[in-house]
Amino acid sequence: MSTTTPTVPTPTVPAPPDERRSWRPMIALALGQVLMSFNVAALPVSLGGMVSEFGAPPTTVAMGVVMYGLAVAALVMAGAKIGQRVGWLRMFRIAVAVFAVAQAAMLLAPTITWVIAAQTLAGATAAIIVPALVALIAENYRGRQQATAIGSLGSARAASGVTAFFVGGLLGTLVGWRPVFGILLVLAVVVLVMSKDLRADRGDRTVKIDLVGAVLVGSAVVGLTLGVNNLNAWGILKVAESAPFSIVGLSPAIGLVVVGVVLLQAFVVWTRRRTARGEVPLLDLHVLRSGRERAAMYAMFVIVALEAALNFTVPLYTQIVQGRTPFDTALAMMPFNLTVFVAALLVVKFYTRHNPRQIAVFGFTLSTVALVWLSVVVTNNWETFPTILGLVVFGIGQGALVTLVFNVLVTASPKELAGDVGSLRGTTQNLASAVGTALASAILVALLGMGVTRAVADHPVLPDSIVAEAGLDSLDFVSNAELEQVLTDAGLDPDQVVVTVDTVADARLGALRSGLLVLAGFSALAIFPASRLPRYRPHEIPDPCPSEG
């Protein structure tokens, strides 16, 4: 029989179930969630500014988002155990302080490599902050206050997305992309000051960290993320010239994906053996003991991946392709972000009348219909009513699902596994965010390449020599102005330039529509696991201290 140590240590002075505490400590925790969510949302809206300043392609800039999510997903399970051993409050403060250092690095970054490194550091600290938020809520609140507090994390996440796009877009247009990360630096200092109101915990020095499990799951996440992120650059199956090496003629990208899947299975086997020996595993697999919990995890992965893909795609087109300002990007994304925020707040009101299964199936159906609709009506103008309608409908589905699925995972787990749910949530969400961004990048660039190749073949005015010289056979997403300059430098006459720019513009729009249709397919597939979610109504986060009744 396996033994489990409570992931969240017993507080020094246990709080009675009916005790009502000040909400001031919760402000620090909510702002801790804002730190992470604001940072992630600020990166896409800063895409154009970074591409322009550093002269890097957008797919390279997107590596900042990917590396942040990769670091969180790879380290969050180990971070949860470190917090349990050292003490949640102490580790929370240390992590926030290092997060501030990462934002200072963003503020001063001289190269895109510096940006990617800073985001990796920020992700490593978020691997502590993510489980600490859930654990510190359990430490400081009980009963209905606890349920309200855990719900506020979802609201803070959604609100951060809206604010980051608006503030980042405004500052990016008027000043530049750097000041938004200066705001995060100041906010991190505020969180540190306000964290003194949080109830302290002692930690548990007897907790052992499963180093083998940490290496297995971390390596699996790295393999999966880097593999998916380089599918386009290194080749999907056949190795590309840009790949660093080949595996008997096959792309190393697909090899990394396979290795990641194998290591993930090895982690599960190792964890089961460790549990059977009566040792505390890195993640208690009881949080995924039934089909309901596994369905919730799959659903959460798809939700976050779709959101990350859209948050990458829209800024890519508005800033890079259309050459518009970051504020224009913020306005284009505002219908989606506002709707996600409102839906995340209001979905709890439907719990009394509809069960999680009904809400989840409805949410994924809405998301699928919205993406199919967008693939039909989208143009190079994001302010048209049909496009806005599609973004609003997609936002309703996403906002409802994000809050719902986390509540299902929390409610379905035994009381002593609250921290394991928090780390599983962090791993799933951030791996999904990294994979969603990488997958969107790979799909769009691959579709663009196929579209341009096919379109050029239909225009005999462009001989193969010109296609190769202008780089149309290896085209990334560039603005029309940059494309015209490349074509002019390649020696094309004005008529050829006009024909080529129009051809590429049509191919880009075709890639966008096809990409949205692919995302709709993923959303439709998620309806099946959503139909396995429980029929009961979510209540509140489980009490992580079972001895208190």
Short mmCIF file of C-alpha atoms in Angstrom, two decimals, residues 119-399:
data_model
loop_
_atom_site.label_atom_id
_atom_site.label_comp_id
_atom_site.label_asym_id
_atom_site.label_seq_id
_atom_site.Cartn_x
_atom_site.Cartn_y
_atom_site.Cartn_z
CA GLN A 119 12.58 34.24 -20.34
CA THR A 120 14.13 30.87 -19.49
CA LEU A 121 15.16 32.27 -16.09
CA ALA A 122 11.67 33.71 -15.58
CA GLY A 123 10.18 30.31 -16.39
CA ALA A 124 12.46 28.59 -13.89
CA THR A 125 11.24 30.92 -11.11
CA ALA A 126 7.62 30.48 -12.19
CA ALA A 127 8.11 26.74 -11.60
CA ILE A 128 8.23 27.65 -7.90
CA ILE A 129 5.54 30.35 -8.00
CA VAL A 130 2.90 28.17 -9.72
CA PRO A 131 2.54 25.50 -6.99
CA ALA A 132 3.29 28.05 -4.25
CA LEU A 133 0.16 30.04 -5.12
CA VAL A 134 -2.12 27.04 -4.54
CA ALA A 135 -0.23 25.97 -1.41
CA LEU A 136 -0.20 29.44 0.15
CA ILE A 137 -3.93 29.87 -0.48
CA ALA A 138 -4.48 26.59 1.36
CA GLU A 139 -2.18 27.84 4.12
CA ASN A 140 -3.95 31.17 4.58
CA TYR A 141 -7.65 30.55 3.86
CA ARG A 142 -10.34 28.00 4.70
CA GLY A 143 -13.89 27.21 3.66
CA ARG A 144 -15.65 29.58 1.30
CA GLN A 145 -12.79 32.07 1.44
CA GLN A 146 -10.51 29.34 0.09
CA ALA A 147 -12.86 28.58 -2.81
CA THR A 148 -13.12 32.28 -3.64
CA ALA A 149 -9.34 32.67 -3.43
CA ILE A 150 -8.56 29.78 -5.79
CA GLY A 151 -11.14 31.11 -8.24
CA SER A 152 -9.47 34.51 -8.19
CA LEU A 153 -6.30 33.00 -9.68
CA GLY A 154 -8.18 32.21 -12.88
CA SER A 155 -9.66 35.71 -12.93
CA ALA A 156 -6.22 37.26 -12.34
CA ARG A 157 -4.82 35.22 -15.23
CA ALA A 158 -7.53 36.38 -17.61
CA ALA A 159 -7.35 40.01 -16.44
CA SER A 160 -3.58 39.99 -16.95
CA GLY A 161 -4.01 38.97 -20.57
CA VAL A 162 -6.35 41.87 -21.26
CA THR A 163 -4.17 44.40 -19.43
CA ALA A 164 -0.89 43.17 -20.93
CA PHE A 165 -2.17 43.42 -24.49
CA PHE A 166 -3.58 46.89 -23.94
CA VAL A 167 -0.70 48.36 -21.90
CA GLY A 168 1.96 46.54 -23.93
CA GLY A 169 0.37 47.65 -27.19
CA LEU A 170 0.08 51.26 -26.06
CA LEU A 171 3.64 51.46 -24.71
CA GLY A 172 5.02 49.52 -27.68
CA THR A 173 3.49 52.04 -30.07
CA LEU A 174 4.37 55.22 -28.17
CA VAL A 175 7.67 54.31 -26.48
CA GLY A 176 8.91 50.80 -27.33
CA TRP A 177 8.60 47.20 -26.18
CA ARG A 178 10.99 47.44 -23.19
CA PRO A 179 8.94 49.59 -20.71
CA VAL A 180 6.30 46.88 -20.26
CA PHE A 181 8.95 44.66 -18.67
CA GLY A 182 9.97 47.56 -16.47
CA ILE A 183 6.41 47.54 -15.14
CA LEU A 184 6.82 43.86 -14.30
CA LEU A 185 10.05 44.64 -12.44
CA VAL A 186 8.23 47.19 -10.27
CA LEU A 187 5.29 44.81 -9.75
CA ALA A 188 7.64 42.06 -8.55
CA VAL A 189 8.99 44.42 -5.89
CA VAL A 190 5.42 45.21 -4.80
CA VAL A 191 4.66 41.48 -4.45
CA LEU A 192 7.77 41.03 -2.30
CA VAL A 193 6.69 43.86 0.03
CA MET A 194 3.09 42.64 0.32
CA SER A 195 4.10 38.99 0.90
CA LYS A 196 4.95 39.87 4.52
CA ASP A 197 1.22 39.58 5.28
CA LEU A 198 1.14 35.92 4.28
CA ARG A 199 0.99 33.29 7.02
CA ALA A 200 4.40 31.64 7.33
CA ASP A 201 5.10 27.91 7.16
CA ARG A 202 8.05 25.92 8.47
CA GLY A 203 8.63 23.53 5.61
CA ASP A 204 9.36 19.85 6.05
CA ARG A 205 13.02 18.84 5.94
CA THR A 206 12.10 15.15 5.82
CA VAL A 207 10.70 15.53 2.30
CA LYS A 208 12.97 13.87 -0.27
CA ILE A 209 13.10 15.11 -3.84
CA ASP A 210 12.95 12.38 -6.48
CA LEU A 211 15.93 13.44 -8.60
CA VAL A 212 15.55 10.60 -11.09
CA GLY A 213 11.90 11.47 -11.65
CA ALA A 214 12.78 15.15 -12.00
CA VAL A 215 15.40 14.38 -14.67
CA LEU A 216 13.04 12.06 -16.55
CA VAL A 217 10.08 14.44 -16.67
CA GLY A 218 12.30 17.48 -17.34
CA SER A 219 14.07 15.74 -20.22
CA ALA A 220 10.75 14.57 -21.63
CA VAL A 221 9.36 18.11 -21.65
CA VAL A 222 12.52 19.49 -23.27
CA GLY A 223 12.47 16.79 -25.96
CA LEU A 224 8.80 17.28 -26.78
CA THR A 225 8.98 21.07 -26.88
CA LEU A 226 12.20 21.42 -28.86
CA GLY A 227 11.08 18.69 -31.24
CA VAL A 228 7.75 20.34 -32.03
CA ASN A 229 9.34 23.80 -32.19
CA ASN A 230 11.85 22.67 -34.85
CA LEU A 231 9.58 20.55 -37.02
CA ASN A 232 9.58 23.23 -39.71
CA ALA A 233 13.27 24.20 -39.53
CA TRP A 234 14.70 20.67 -39.28
CA GLY A 235 12.06 18.86 -41.31
CA ILE A 236 8.94 16.96 -40.30
CA LEU A 237 10.13 13.53 -41.47
CA LYS A 238 12.98 13.94 -43.97
CA VAL A 239 15.92 15.87 -42.57
CA ALA A 240 16.33 19.46 -43.80
CA GLU A 241 19.65 21.11 -44.66
CA SER A 242 19.36 23.41 -41.64
CA ALA A 243 19.13 20.49 -39.18
CA PRO A 244 22.18 20.08 -36.90
CA PHE A 245 22.29 16.31 -37.59
CA SER A 246 20.16 13.52 -39.02
CA ILE A 247 18.92 10.17 -37.73
CA VAL A 248 19.44 7.75 -40.66
CA GLY A 249 18.12 10.46 -42.97
CA LEU A 250 15.23 11.43 -40.70
CA SER A 251 14.70 14.77 -39.02
CA PRO A 252 16.08 15.10 -35.46
CA ALA A 253 12.89 17.04 -34.62
CA ILE A 254 10.69 13.97 -34.91
CA GLY A 255 13.40 12.03 -33.06
CA LEU A 256 13.20 14.45 -30.14
CA VAL A 257 9.42 14.09 -30.03
CA VAL A 258 9.71 10.29 -29.91
CA VAL A 259 12.39 10.49 -27.19
CA GLY A 260 10.16 12.86 -25.21
CA VAL A 261 7.23 10.44 -25.36
CA VAL A 262 9.44 7.51 -24.32
CA LEU A 263 10.92 9.46 -21.38
CA LEU A 264 7.43 10.47 -20.28
CA GLN A 265 6.43 6.80 -20.19
CA ALA A 266 9.63 6.01 -18.30
CA PHE A 267 8.70 8.68 -15.73
CA VAL A 268 5.31 7.03 -15.19
CA VAL A 269 6.91 3.58 -14.74
CA TRP A 270 9.54 4.95 -12.35
CA THR A 271 6.92 6.81 -10.33
CA ARG A 272 4.80 3.68 -9.94
CA ARG A 273 7.80 1.69 -8.75
CA ARG A 274 8.77 4.41 -6.27
CA THR A 275 5.22 4.54 -4.91
CA ALA A 276 5.11 0.75 -4.58
CA ARG A 277 8.26 0.91 -2.44
CA GLY A 278 6.51 3.35 -0.09
CA GLU A 279 8.63 6.32 -1.19
CA VAL A 280 7.20 9.77 -1.96
CA PRO A 281 7.15 10.29 -5.76
CA LEU A 282 7.71 13.53 -7.61
CA LEU A 283 4.05 13.42 -8.65
CA ASP A 284 1.42 11.26 -6.97
CA LEU A 285 -0.30 9.49 -9.87
CA HIS A 286 -3.50 9.27 -7.84
CA VAL A 287 -4.34 12.72 -9.27
CA LEU A 288 -4.78 10.90 -12.60
CA ARG A 289 -6.23 7.68 -11.25
CA SER A 290 -9.49 7.76 -13.22
CA GLY A 291 -10.63 8.60 -16.72
CA ARG A 292 -12.24 11.79 -15.42
CA GLU A 293 -8.95 13.25 -14.18
CA ARG A 294 -7.10 12.21 -17.33
CA ALA A 295 -9.84 13.71 -19.47
CA ALA A 296 -9.54 16.97 -17.52
CA MET A 297 -5.78 17.04 -18.11
CA TYR A 298 -6.15 16.41 -21.86
CA ALA A 299 -8.81 19.09 -22.05
CA MET A 300 -6.60 21.59 -20.19
CA PHE A 301 -3.71 20.89 -22.56
CA VAL A 302 -5.83 21.55 -25.67
CA ILE A 303 -7.39 24.71 -24.19
CA VAL A 304 -4.08 26.35 -23.36
CA ALA A 305 -2.41 25.20 -26.59
CA LEU A 306 -5.21 26.73 -28.69
CA GLU A 307 -5.03 29.99 -26.75
CA ALA A 308 -1.24 30.17 -27.16
CA ALA A 309 -1.53 29.43 -30.88
CA LEU A 310 -4.03 32.26 -31.39
CA ASN A 311 -1.96 34.65 -29.25
CA PHE A 312 1.00 33.96 -31.55
CA THR A 313 -0.91 34.00 -34.84
CA VAL A 314 -2.73 37.32 -34.54
CA PRO A 315 0.34 39.42 -33.57
CA LEU A 316 2.32 37.64 -36.30
CA TYR A 317 -0.11 38.85 -38.95
CA THR A 318 -0.91 42.31 -37.60
CA GLN A 319 2.65 43.39 -36.75
CA ILE A 320 4.88 41.41 -39.09
CA VAL A 321 2.76 40.82 -42.19
CA GLN A 322 0.67 44.00 -42.12
CA GLY A 323 3.33 46.17 -40.48
CA ARG A 324 0.88 47.64 -37.97
CA THR A 325 1.66 48.95 -34.50
CA PRO A 326 1.59 46.95 -31.24
CA PHE A 327 -1.44 48.99 -30.18
CA ASP A 328 -3.25 47.81 -33.31
CA THR A 329 -2.40 44.27 -32.24
CA ALA A 330 -3.84 44.97 -28.79
CA LEU A 331 -7.06 46.25 -30.35
CA ALA A 332 -7.26 43.22 -32.64
CA MET A 333 -6.92 40.85 -29.67
CA MET A 334 -9.15 42.84 -27.31
CA PRO A 335 -12.44 41.09 -28.27
CA PHE A 336 -10.87 37.71 -27.51
CA ASN A 337 -9.08 38.69 -24.29
CA LEU A 338 -12.03 40.61 -22.84
CA THR A 339 -14.38 37.74 -23.59
CA VAL A 340 -12.03 35.20 -21.96
CA PHE A 341 -11.90 37.39 -18.84
CA VAL A 342 -15.68 37.82 -18.59
CA ALA A 343 -16.41 34.16 -19.36
CA ALA A 344 -13.91 33.01 -16.70
CA LEU A 345 -15.73 35.14 -14.13
CA LEU A 346 -19.27 34.18 -15.10
CA VAL A 347 -18.93 30.45 -15.79
CA VAL A 348 -19.15 29.62 -12.06
CA LYS A 349 -22.74 30.86 -12.08
CA PHE A 350 -23.66 27.99 -14.40
CA TYR A 351 -22.34 25.29 -12.03
CA THR A 352 -25.66 25.11 -10.18
CA ARG A 353 -27.58 24.30 -13.38
CA HIS A 354 -25.07 22.49 -15.59
CA ASN A 355 -22.44 19.88 -14.77
CA PRO A 356 -18.79 20.03 -15.92
CA ARG A 357 -19.35 17.55 -18.74
CA GLN A 358 -22.10 19.65 -20.30
CA ILE A 359 -20.16 22.91 -19.97
CA ALA A 360 -16.93 21.40 -21.37
CA VAL A 361 -18.59 19.82 -24.41
CA PHE A 362 -20.43 23.08 -25.09
CA GLY A 363 -17.18 25.07 -24.65
CA PHE A 364 -15.17 22.95 -27.08
CA THR A 365 -18.04 22.98 -29.56
CA LEU A 366 -18.09 26.79 -29.40
CA SER A 367 -14.31 26.94 -29.87
CA THR A 368 -14.46 24.59 -32.86
CA VAL A 369 -17.29 26.49 -34.56
CA ALA A 370 -15.49 29.81 -33.94
CA LEU A 371 -12.22 28.60 -35.49
CA VAL A 372 -14.00 27.17 -38.53
CA TRP A 373 -15.90 30.46 -38.89
CA LEU A 374 -12.67 32.47 -38.64
CA SER A 375 -11.00 30.28 -41.26
CA VAL A 376 -13.77 31.28 -43.67
CA VAL A 377 -14.25 34.99 -42.90
CA VAL A 378 -10.79 36.20 -41.86
CA THR A 379 -9.10 38.76 -44.09
CA ASN A 380 -6.13 41.06 -43.63
CA ASN A 381 -8.44 43.39 -41.69
CA TRP A 382 -9.05 42.18 -38.13
CA GLU A 383 -11.63 44.87 -37.37
CA THR A 384 -14.43 43.44 -39.54
CA PHE A 385 -17.58 42.38 -37.70
CA PRO A 386 -17.42 38.69 -38.80
CA THR A 387 -13.83 38.42 -37.52
CA ILE A 388 -14.67 40.11 -34.21
CA LEU A 389 -17.68 37.80 -33.81
CA GLY A 390 -15.47 34.75 -34.32
CA LEU A 391 -12.94 35.98 -31.73
CA VAL A 392 -15.71 36.68 -29.21
CA VAL A 393 -17.26 33.22 -29.61
CA PHE A 394 -13.83 31.59 -29.32
CA GLY A 395 -13.16 33.65 -26.18
CA ILE A 396 -16.41 32.48 -24.57
CA GLY A 397 -15.44 28.85 -25.08
CA GLN A 398 -11.87 29.36 -23.86
CA GLY A 399 -12.77 31.41 -20.79
#
